[in-house]
Each structure stands twice: as structure tokens, then as C-alpha cells.
PDB file of C-alpha atoms and ligand atoms in Angstrom:
ATOM      1  CA  MET A   1     259.901 136.562 251.490  1.00  0.00           C
ATOM      2  CA  ARG A   2     259.821 132.854 251.319  1.00  0.00           C
ATOM      3  CA  ILE A   3     256.041 132.697 251.500  1.00  0.00           C
ATOM      4  CA  ILE A   4     255.609 135.333 248.529  1.00  0.00           C
ATOM      5  CA  PHE A   5     257.835 133.077 246.480  1.00  0.00           C
ATOM      6  CA  LEU A   6     255.848 130.067 247.435  1.00  0.00           C
ATOM      7  CA  LEU A   7     252.559 131.817 246.513  1.00  0.00           C
ATOM      8  CA  LEU A   8     254.009 132.837 243.183  1.00  0.00           C
ATOM      9  CA  LEU A   9     255.127 129.258 242.513  1.00  0.00           C
ATOM     10  CA  ILE A  10     251.615 128.054 243.385  1.00  0.00           C
ATOM     11  CA  ALA A  11     249.938 130.501 241.116  1.00  0.00           C
ATOM     12  CA  SER A  12     252.086 129.654 238.248  1.00  0.00           C
ATOM     13  CA  ILE A  13     251.431 125.831 238.641  1.00  0.00           C
ATOM     14  CA  PHE A  14     247.833 126.680 238.839  1.00  0.00           C
ATOM     15  CA  ASN A  15     248.009 128.620 235.676  1.00  0.00           C
ATOM     16  CA  VAL A  16     249.754 125.855 233.836  1.00  0.00           C
ATOM     17  CA  LEU A  17     247.335 123.232 235.104  1.00  0.00           C
ATOM     18  CA  THR A  18     244.168 125.132 234.188  1.00  0.00           C
ATOM     19  CA  GLY A  19     245.662 125.823 230.622  1.00  0.00           C
ATOM     20  CA  SER A  20     245.668 129.553 231.039  1.00  0.00           C
ATOM     21  CA  ALA A  21     249.359 129.882 230.388  1.00  0.00           C
ATOM     22  CA  PHE A  22     250.996 129.688 227.143  1.00  0.00           C
ATOM     23  CA  SER A  23     249.160 126.722 225.746  1.00  0.00           C
ATOM     24  CA  GLY A  24     245.720 127.579 227.074  1.00  0.00           C
ATOM     25  CA  GLU A  25     242.778 129.616 226.372  1.00  0.00           C
ATOM     26  CA  ASN A  26     244.371 132.994 226.912  1.00  0.00           C
ATOM     27  CA  PHE A  27     246.904 132.120 224.331  1.00  0.00           C
ATOM     28  CA  TYR A  28     244.376 131.385 221.632  1.00  0.00           C
ATOM     29  CA  ASP A  29     242.191 134.275 222.811  1.00  0.00           C
ATOM     30  CA  GLN A  30     245.207 136.573 222.139  1.00  0.00           C
ATOM     31  CA  LYS A  31     246.033 134.923 218.868  1.00  0.00           C
ATOM     32  CA  ARG A  32     242.424 135.419 217.709  1.00  0.00           C
ATOM     33  CA  ARG A  33     242.383 139.151 218.793  1.00  0.00           C
ATOM     34  CA  GLU A  34     245.514 139.730 216.700  1.00  0.00           C
ATOM     35  CA  MET A  35     244.108 137.722 213.655  1.00  0.00           C
ATOM     36  CA  VAL A  36     241.053 140.268 213.865  1.00  0.00           C
ATOM     37  CA  GLU A  37     243.133 143.324 213.953  1.00  0.00           C
ATOM     38  CA  LYS A  38     245.864 142.405 211.494  1.00  0.00           C
ATOM     39  CA  ASP A  39     244.101 140.148 209.003  1.00  0.00           C
ATOM     40  CA  LEU A  40     240.564 141.578 209.102  1.00  0.00           C
ATOM     41  CA  LYS A  41     240.288 145.123 210.406  1.00  0.00           C
ATOM     42  CA  ALA A  42     243.460 146.237 208.739  1.00  0.00           C
ATOM     43  CA  ARG A  43     242.367 144.769 205.441  1.00  0.00           C
ATOM     44  CA  GLY A  44     239.062 146.550 205.384  1.00  0.00           C
ATOM     45  CA  ILE A  45     236.472 144.417 207.204  1.00  0.00           C
ATOM     46  CA  LYS A  46     234.121 146.858 209.235  1.00  0.00           C
ATOM     47  CA  ASP A  47     230.822 145.076 209.864  1.00  0.00           C
ATOM     48  CA  GLU A  48     230.734 144.706 213.841  1.00  0.00           C
ATOM     49  CA  LYS A  49     228.638 141.728 213.776  1.00  0.00           C
ATOM     50  CA  VAL A  50     231.253 139.900 211.460  1.00  0.00           C
ATOM     51  CA  ILE A  51     234.140 141.167 213.642  1.00  0.00           C
ATOM     52  CA  ASN A  52     232.470 140.070 216.913  1.00  0.00           C
ATOM     53  CA  ALA A  53     231.746 136.649 215.489  1.00  0.00           C
ATOM     54  CA  MET A  54     235.255 136.114 214.255  1.00  0.00           C
ATOM     55  CA  LEU A  55     236.453 137.198 217.866  1.00  0.00           C
ATOM     56  CA  LYS A  56     234.190 134.761 219.425  1.00  0.00           C
ATOM     57  CA  VAL A  57     234.285 131.547 217.415  1.00  0.00           C
ATOM     58  CA  LYS A  58     237.411 129.413 218.350  1.00  0.00           C
ATOM     59  CA  ARG A  59     238.829 128.605 215.077  1.00  0.00           C
ATOM     60  CA  HIS A  60     241.350 126.203 216.663  1.00  0.00           C
ATOM     61  CA  LEU A  61     238.512 123.855 217.685  1.00  0.00           C
ATOM     62  CA  PHE A  62     237.773 123.418 214.080  1.00  0.00           C
ATOM     63  CA  VAL A  63     241.168 122.508 212.785  1.00  0.00           C
ATOM     64  CA  ASP A  64     243.095 119.263 213.059  1.00  0.00           C
ATOM     65  CA  LYS A  65     245.209 119.035 216.292  1.00  0.00           C
ATOM     66  CA  LYS A  66     248.222 118.855 213.968  1.00  0.00           C
ATOM     67  CA  TYR A  67     247.536 122.526 212.909  1.00  0.00           C
ATOM     68  CA  LEU A  68     246.640 123.957 216.326  1.00  0.00           C
ATOM     69  CA  ASP A  69     249.634 126.409 216.202  1.00  0.00           C
ATOM     70  CA  LYS A  70     248.583 127.610 212.780  1.00  0.00           C
ATOM     71  CA  ALA A  71     244.862 128.029 213.585  1.00  0.00           C
ATOM     72  CA  TYR A  72     244.985 131.796 213.672  1.00  0.00           C
ATOM     73  CA  GLU A  73     247.214 132.362 210.600  1.00  0.00           C
ATOM     74  CA  ASP A  74     245.577 133.790 207.476  1.00  0.00           C
ATOM     75  CA  HIS A  75     245.630 130.539 205.377  1.00  0.00           C
ATOM     76  CA  PRO A  76     243.324 127.925 204.483  1.00  0.00           C
ATOM     77  CA  LEU A  77     244.230 124.550 206.553  1.00  0.00           C
ATOM     78  CA  PRO A  78     243.496 120.874 205.666  1.00  0.00           C
ATOM     79  CA  ILE A  79     240.545 119.320 207.291  1.00  0.00           C
ATOM     80  CA  GLY A  80     240.790 115.800 205.823  1.00  0.00           C
ATOM     81  CA  GLU A  81     239.538 114.188 202.643  1.00  0.00           C
ATOM     82  CA  GLY A  82     241.622 116.722 200.658  1.00  0.00           C
ATOM     83  CA  GLN A  83     239.389 119.640 201.818  1.00  0.00           C
ATOM     84  CA  THR A  84     240.227 122.858 203.589  1.00  0.00           C
ATOM     85  CA  ILE A  85     238.805 125.358 206.087  1.00  0.00           C
ATOM     86  CA  SER A  86     239.020 128.783 204.293  1.00  0.00           C
ATOM     87  CA  GLN A  87     241.374 131.567 205.438  1.00  0.00           C
ATOM     88  CA  PRO A  88     239.925 133.799 208.111  1.00  0.00           C
ATOM     89  CA  TYR A  89     239.929 136.861 205.753  1.00  0.00           C
ATOM     90  CA  VAL A  90     237.985 135.236 203.172  1.00  0.00           C
ATOM     91  CA  VAL A  91     235.344 133.978 205.660  1.00  0.00           C
ATOM     92  CA  ALA A  92     234.973 137.552 207.002  1.00  0.00           C
ATOM     93  CA  LEU A  93     234.719 139.005 203.464  1.00  0.00           C
ATOM     94  CA  MET A  94     232.108 136.644 202.216  1.00  0.00           C
ATOM     95  CA  THR A  95     230.098 136.943 205.464  1.00  0.00           C
ATOM     96  CA  GLU A  96     230.345 140.759 205.322  1.00  0.00           C
ATOM     97  CA  ALA A  97     229.299 140.732 201.608  1.00  0.00           C
ATOM     98  CA  LEU A  98     225.884 139.093 202.537  1.00  0.00           C
ATOM     99  CA  SER A  99     224.987 142.321 204.521  1.00  0.00           C
ATOM    100  CA  LEU A 100     223.371 140.275 207.334  1.00  0.00           C
ATOM    101  CA  LYS A 101     221.241 142.132 210.018  1.00  0.00           C
ATOM    102  CA  GLY A 102     220.545 139.192 212.350  1.00  0.00           C
ATOM    103  CA  ASP A 103     216.930 137.857 211.542  1.00  0.00           C
ATOM    104  CA  GLU A 104     217.844 135.784 208.442  1.00  0.00           C
ATOM    105  CA  ARG A 105     217.871 132.286 207.475  1.00  0.00           C
ATOM    106  CA  VAL A 106     221.053 131.364 205.527  1.00  0.00           C
ATOM    107  CA  LEU A 107     221.970 128.427 203.420  1.00  0.00           C
ATOM    108  CA  GLU A 108     225.502 127.259 203.283  1.00  0.00           C
ATOM    109  CA  ILE A 109     226.791 124.858 200.639  1.00  0.00           C
ATOM    110  CA  GLY A 110     229.920 122.963 201.833  1.00  0.00           C
ATOM    111  CA  THR A 111     229.869 122.542 205.568  1.00  0.00           C
ATOM    112  CA  GLY A 112     233.479 121.361 205.699  1.00  0.00           C
ATOM    113  CA  SER A 113     234.814 121.815 209.332  1.00  0.00           C
ATOM    114  CA  GLY A 114     231.605 123.905 210.244  1.00  0.00           C
ATOM    115  CA  TYR A 115     233.553 127.030 210.864  1.00  0.00           C
ATOM    116  CA  GLN A 116     231.789 129.258 208.443  1.00  0.00           C
ATOM    117  CA  ALA A 117     228.519 127.853 209.709  1.00  0.00           C
ATOM    118  CA  ALA A 118     229.405 128.734 213.300  1.00  0.00           C
ATOM    119  CA  ILE A 119     230.387 132.324 212.237  1.00  0.00           C
ATOM    120  CA  LEU A 120     226.985 132.685 210.592  1.00  0.00           C
ATOM    121  CA  GLY A 121     225.253 130.920 213.558  1.00  0.00           C
ATOM    122  CA  GLU A 122     226.556 133.724 215.737  1.00  0.00           C
ATOM    123  CA  ILE A 123     224.955 136.524 213.603  1.00  0.00           C
ATOM    124  CA  VAL A 124     221.696 134.996 212.050  1.00  0.00           C
ATOM    125  CA  LYS A 125     218.531 133.402 213.334  1.00  0.00           C
ATOM    126  CA  GLU A 126     218.986 129.993 211.484  1.00  0.00           C
ATOM    127  CA  VAL A 127     221.843 128.444 209.420  1.00  0.00           C
ATOM    128  CA  TYR A 128     221.114 125.478 207.008  1.00  0.00           C
ATOM    129  CA  THR A 129     224.270 123.664 205.834  1.00  0.00           C
ATOM    130  CA  VAL A 130     224.862 120.842 203.370  1.00  0.00           C
ATOM    131  CA  GLU A 131     228.018 118.742 202.942  1.00  0.00           C
ATOM    132  CA  ILE A 132     228.426 115.953 200.295  1.00  0.00           C
ATOM    133  CA  ARG A 133     231.227 114.081 202.076  1.00  0.00           C
ATOM    134  CA  LYS A 134     229.801 111.712 204.803  1.00  0.00           C
ATOM    135  CA  GLY A 135     232.853 111.822 206.988  1.00  0.00           C
ATOM    136  CA  LEU A 136     233.215 115.612 207.131  1.00  0.00           C
ATOM    137  CA  TYR A 137     229.319 115.877 207.570  1.00  0.00           C
ATOM    138  CA  GLU A 138     229.409 113.690 210.571  1.00  0.00           C
ATOM    139  CA  LYS A 139     232.397 115.402 212.120  1.00  0.00           C
ATOM    140  CA  ALA A 140     230.881 118.783 211.612  1.00  0.00           C
ATOM    141  CA  LYS A 141     227.532 117.951 212.848  1.00  0.00           C
ATOM    142  CA  GLU A 142     228.882 116.486 216.041  1.00  0.00           C
ATOM    143  CA  ARG A 143     231.378 119.388 216.574  1.00  0.00           C
ATOM    144  CA  LEU A 144     228.584 122.183 216.148  1.00  0.00           C
ATOM    145  CA  LYS A 145     226.290 120.198 218.529  1.00  0.00           C
ATOM    146  CA  ASN A 146     229.159 120.035 221.150  1.00  0.00           C
ATOM    147  CA  LEU A 147     229.584 123.791 220.891  1.00  0.00           C
ATOM    148  CA  GLY A 148     225.887 124.184 221.471  1.00  0.00           C
ATOM    149  CA  TYR A 149     224.690 125.682 218.135  1.00  0.00           C
ATOM    150  CA  SER A 150     221.030 124.856 218.163  1.00  0.00           C
ATOM    151  CA  ASN A 151     220.431 127.156 215.370  1.00  0.00           C
ATOM    152  CA  ILE A 152     222.653 125.258 212.756  1.00  0.00           C
ATOM    153  CA  PHE A 153     221.018 122.441 210.922  1.00  0.00           C
ATOM    154  CA  VAL A 154     223.356 120.137 208.986  1.00  0.00           C
ATOM    155  CA  LYS A 155     222.420 117.891 206.024  1.00  0.00           C
ATOM    156  CA  TYR A 156     224.362 115.255 204.176  1.00  0.00           C
ATOM    157  CA  GLY A 157     223.842 115.493 200.432  1.00  0.00           C
ATOM    158  CA  ASP A 158     224.631 117.321 197.134  1.00  0.00           C
ATOM    159  CA  GLY A 159     224.332 120.980 197.837  1.00  0.00           C
ATOM    160  CA  TYR A 160     223.442 121.647 194.061  1.00  0.00           C
ATOM    161  CA  TYR A 161     219.970 121.119 194.893  1.00  0.00           C
ATOM    162  CA  GLY A 162     220.069 123.359 197.982  1.00  0.00           C
ATOM    163  CA  TRP A 163     217.582 122.528 200.766  1.00  0.00           C
ATOM    164  CA  GLU A 164     214.181 123.055 199.290  1.00  0.00           C
ATOM    165  CA  ARG A 165     212.056 122.137 202.382  1.00  0.00           C
ATOM    166  CA  HIS A 166     213.557 125.210 204.304  1.00  0.00           C
ATOM    167  CA  SER A 167     213.633 127.609 201.419  1.00  0.00           C
ATOM    168  CA  PRO A 168     213.401 130.581 200.523  1.00  0.00           C
ATOM    169  CA  PHE A 169     216.486 131.772 202.144  1.00  0.00           C
ATOM    170  CA  ASP A 170     217.574 135.447 202.752  1.00  0.00           C
ATOM    171  CA  ALA A 171     221.190 134.578 201.806  1.00  0.00           C
ATOM    172  CA  ILE A 172     223.161 131.598 200.374  1.00  0.00           C
ATOM    173  CA  ILE A 173     226.844 131.159 200.566  1.00  0.00           C
ATOM    174  CA  VAL A 174     228.724 128.507 198.535  1.00  0.00           C
ATOM    175  CA  THR A 175     232.072 127.700 199.938  1.00  0.00           C
ATOM    176  CA  ALA A 176     233.275 125.470 197.029  1.00  0.00           C
ATOM    177  CA  SER A 177     234.051 126.645 193.507  1.00  0.00           C
ATOM    178  CA  ALA A 178     231.750 126.019 190.527  1.00  0.00           C
ATOM    179  CA  ASN A 179     231.831 126.986 186.901  1.00  0.00           C
ATOM    180  CA  HIS A 180     228.066 128.029 186.994  1.00  0.00           C
ATOM    181  CA  ILE A 181     225.562 128.769 189.815  1.00  0.00           C
ATOM    182  CA  PRO A 182     223.296 125.810 190.402  1.00  0.00           C
ATOM    183  CA  PRO A 183     219.890 127.013 189.264  1.00  0.00           C
ATOM    184  CA  PRO A 184     218.112 125.368 192.274  1.00  0.00           C
ATOM    185  CA  LEU A 185     220.082 127.766 194.463  1.00  0.00           C
ATOM    186  CA  LEU A 186     218.973 130.891 192.504  1.00  0.00           C
ATOM    187  CA  LYS A 187     215.309 129.707 192.888  1.00  0.00           C
ATOM    188  CA  GLN A 188     215.622 129.030 196.720  1.00  0.00           C
ATOM    189  CA  LEU A 189     216.873 132.544 197.271  1.00  0.00           C
ATOM    190  CA  LYS A 190     214.278 135.221 198.345  1.00  0.00           C
ATOM    191  CA  ASN A 191     213.736 138.297 196.343  1.00  0.00           C
ATOM    192  CA  GLY A 192     215.782 140.827 198.021  1.00  0.00           C
ATOM    193  CA  GLY A 193     218.319 137.980 198.915  1.00  0.00           C
ATOM    194  CA  ARG A 194     222.043 137.754 198.352  1.00  0.00           C
ATOM    195  CA  LEU A 195     224.103 134.664 197.217  1.00  0.00           C
ATOM    196  CA  ILE A 196     227.847 134.490 197.204  1.00  0.00           C
ATOM    197  CA  ILE A 197     229.883 131.885 195.418  1.00  0.00           C
ATOM    198  CA  PRO A 198     233.579 131.371 194.019  1.00  0.00           C
ATOM    199  CA  LEU A 199     232.806 131.272 190.303  1.00  0.00           C
ATOM    200  CA  GLY A 200     234.983 130.243 187.370  1.00  0.00           C
ATOM    201  CA  SER A 201     237.554 127.579 186.664  1.00  0.00           C
ATOM    202  CA  THR A 202     237.644 125.013 189.394  1.00  0.00           C
ATOM    203  CA  VAL A 203     241.382 124.293 188.517  1.00  0.00           C
ATOM    204  CA  PHE A 204     242.771 127.820 188.666  1.00  0.00           C
ATOM    205  CA  TYR A 205     241.402 130.794 190.670  1.00  0.00           C
ATOM    206  CA  GLN A 206     237.865 131.983 190.751  1.00  0.00           C
ATOM    207  CA  ASN A 207     236.070 135.259 190.904  1.00  0.00           C
ATOM    208  CA  LEU A 208     234.266 135.727 194.244  1.00  0.00           C
ATOM    209  CA  THR A 209     230.689 136.671 192.849  1.00  0.00           C
ATOM    210  CA  LEU A 210     227.926 138.372 194.639  1.00  0.00           C
ATOM    211  CA  VAL A 211     224.435 138.060 193.171  1.00  0.00           C
ATOM    212  CA  HIS A 212     221.370 140.292 194.261  1.00  0.00           C
ATOM    213  CA  LYS A 213     217.964 138.736 193.414  1.00  0.00           C
ATOM    214  CA  ASP A 214     215.404 141.375 193.027  1.00  0.00           C
ATOM    215  CA  LYS A 215     211.760 140.811 191.299  1.00  0.00           C
ATOM    216  CA  ASP A 216     213.211 137.653 189.819  1.00  0.00           C
ATOM    217  CA  THR A 217     216.111 139.396 188.177  1.00  0.00           C
ATOM    218  CA  PHE A 218     219.909 139.121 189.089  1.00  0.00           C
ATOM    219  CA  ARG A 219     222.272 141.759 189.612  1.00  0.00           C
ATOM    220  CA  VAL A 220     226.066 140.543 189.773  1.00  0.00           C
ATOM    221  CA  LYS A 221     229.227 142.094 191.288  1.00  0.00           C
ATOM    222  CA  GLU A 222     232.677 140.631 191.374  1.00  0.00           C
ATOM    223  CA  LEU A 223     234.537 141.060 194.632  1.00  0.00           C
ATOM    224  CA  GLY A 224     238.047 139.658 193.546  1.00  0.00           C
ATOM    225  CA  HIS A 225     240.036 136.509 192.968  1.00  0.00           C
ATOM    226  CA  VAL A 226     240.004 133.466 195.349  1.00  0.00           C
ATOM    227  CA  LEU A 227     241.101 130.004 195.337  1.00  0.00           C
ATOM    228  CA  PHE A 228     238.473 127.376 196.598  1.00  0.00           C
ATOM    229  CA  VAL A 229     238.348 123.460 196.436  1.00  0.00           C
ATOM    230  CA  PRO A 230     236.011 122.371 193.757  1.00  0.00           C
ATOM    231  CA  MET A 231     232.362 121.673 194.227  1.00  0.00           C
ATOM    232  CA  ILE A 232     231.716 118.048 193.323  1.00  0.00           C
ATOM    233  CA  GLY A 233     228.458 116.106 192.351  1.00  0.00           C
ATOM    234  CA  GLU A 234     225.961 117.388 189.965  1.00  0.00           C
ATOM    235  CA  VAL A 235     227.547 120.629 189.170  1.00  0.00           C
ATOM    236  CA  SER A 236     230.575 118.988 187.634  1.00  0.00           C
ATOM    237  CA  LYS A 237     228.481 117.021 185.178  1.00  0.00           C
ATOM    238  CA  ARG A 238     227.187 120.141 183.429  1.00  0.00           C
TER     239      ARG A 238
HETATM  240  N1  SAH B 301     232.894 126.138 204.648  1.00  0.00           N
HETATM  241  C1  SAH B 301     233.861 125.165 205.188  1.00  0.00           C
HETATM  242  C2  SAH B 301     234.958 124.899 204.141  1.00  0.00           C
HETATM  243  C3  SAH B 301     234.551 124.466 202.814  1.00  0.00           C
HETATM  244  S1  SAH B 301     235.687 123.358 202.029  1.00  0.00           S
HETATM  245  C4  SAH B 301     234.429 125.517 206.542  1.00  0.00           C
HETATM  246  O1  SAH B 301     234.123 126.576 207.075  1.00  0.00           O
HETATM  247  O2  SAH B 301     235.185 124.718 207.042  1.00  0.00           O
HETATM  248  C5  SAH B 301     234.495 122.925 200.668  1.00  0.00           C
HETATM  249  C6  SAH B 301     233.486 121.895 201.254  1.00  0.00           C
HETATM  250  O3  SAH B 301     232.469 121.756 200.221  1.00  0.00           O
HETATM  251  C7  SAH B 301     234.079 120.606 201.340  1.00  0.00           C
HETATM  252  O4  SAH B 301     233.825 120.061 202.733  1.00  0.00           O
HETATM  253  C8  SAH B 301     233.527 119.672 200.297  1.00  0.00           C
HETATM  254  O5  SAH B 301     233.308 118.350 200.634  1.00  0.00           O
HETATM  255  C9  SAH B 301     232.061 120.413 200.160  1.00  0.00           C
HETATM  256  N2  SAH B 301     231.370 120.094 198.962  1.00  0.00           N
HETATM  257  C10 SAH B 301     231.828 119.959 197.678  1.00  0.00           C
HETATM  258  N3  SAH B 301     231.063 119.691 196.724  1.00  0.00           N
HETATM  259  C11 SAH B 301     229.793 119.786 197.405  1.00  0.00           C
HETATM  260  C12 SAH B 301     228.443 119.659 197.085  1.00  0.00           C
HETATM  261  N4  SAH B 301     228.111 119.451 195.814  1.00  0.00           N
HETATM  262  N5  SAH B 301     227.515 119.704 198.019  1.00  0.00           N
HETATM  263  C13 SAH B 301     227.850 119.990 199.250  1.00  0.00           C
HETATM  264  N6  SAH B 301     229.150 120.164 199.726  1.00  0.00           N
HETATM  265  C14 SAH B 301     230.060 120.094 198.793  1.00  0.00           C
END
């Protein structure tokens, strides 16, 4: 009896030490599964590729240590410099709207924490992401490298101009709000490609807008209201 008690005690100490008890990976894995069921699937996210990526990418590694306990709640969270990581549902919704198959090259404007880029990196062949704030660019680049994403390329600069050298892209995702679509982005989108952007007032809410490019003409669909931090740089001068 005493031996069994001793073994149980050793096993629980081992669990705590290896972090697989309450504060460890199992805890976050569980939280992530709950997030996918409750905030994504129950609200209509269906694309298996998106669901698997959201199950796999550890959102708690992209948020400030201060917010670790909130990493799997369905809210945006501060990432420094007044910017935010988007809420999981919106990340899933925007990714799903791009109808990705897996062999695409995608451009993201607004790297932020790198979380959206990581989700895309799990699904497509190559991700190109541009960030205008140096501090955030450096942190995200380092984080994505440490996580082993060799198919994600991060650039410091104004995303208004896209990333011409690697264009055209199969899909473009803008994760900061703007009152118009930067023309260089429309130009760098392939025929047959999709672009998604929170479009409208950068002070109030925006319309999540999906654009299909076909034979150099554009079809536009609105997917609902969202609230994003504003895109800065060239876009705000026009
Ligand atoms: N996709 C991010 C969250 C984006 S928050 C994530 O998954 O964490 C919006 C980001 O857009 C901020 O980091 C902000 O600095 C950046 N941004 C704003 N204007 C930009 C511009 N003109 N070009 C590139 N990035 C821009």
C-alpha cells in the first residue's frame, strides 16, 4: 500500500516538473481544443485545413506572458506598440474565406505577433508577410524562426506596396483596417486570386471585404463587421 502511494506521489511530482499538469502543455492543448469546438466549429467554421491549423498552432506562444491565461479566449489581445493579435474566430473566418487548397503563395500585410502567418504557414506552400513596426517585425521574425517555419518570409516595410519581387500571389490578407484597398495589392494578386481586408472607417468598425480577381475585373463580397487596428503609412495619406 505504501509503495503504491509512493509511486503515485512520484508520478504526480514528475507531472508537475515536466509541465504536463495544470500549467503545462496538456492544459493549453485542452484549452485549444475547447476554443476550436466552442468558438470556431460551433460558429460555422468548416474548412478542415483551417480547423487543423488552429488546433496545431500554439496561440499562447504568440501572446505576452501577462496574457497567457487568456490566450485561448475569443478576444484580441495586446502584443505591444498599441497593436493586437486578432481574436481566434476572426483569424479562422478570414483564412477560410481565402478558400486555400495547400499549394498557394500568400501575402499577409500586418505580421503583428506572427500568429496569422503561422496559421497560413500550416496550410499553404509559402507565406510572405510585411510589418511596418520594427520592434514587432523583429520579434515575429525571431518567433517564427524558433518555431521552425521555413516557409514564412517576413519583411520590414510599408505593406501598402505589397512585396512585388514575390508577386503575383494566389491570396492576400490584410490584417489592419484601411479606407481603401491599396492599388499595388490588387495588382500583385493573380487572376483567380482572393484578397481579404477590413475595409471602412479606421475609427469605428469595418466591413470584412472579400475580393475575387478574374480577368482583371474584381468581384466584391462583404462578410460582416469587424474591428481592426488601423493600417498606417502611405494608406492614411490618401
Ligand atoms: N496579423 C497579426 C495581427 C495584426 S495587428 C497577428 O496575427 O498577430 C495589425 C498589424 O499591422 C500591426 O502589427 C501593425 O503594426 C501592422 N501594420 C499597420 N500598418 C501597416 C502597414 N502599412 N504595413 C505593414 N504592416 C502594418
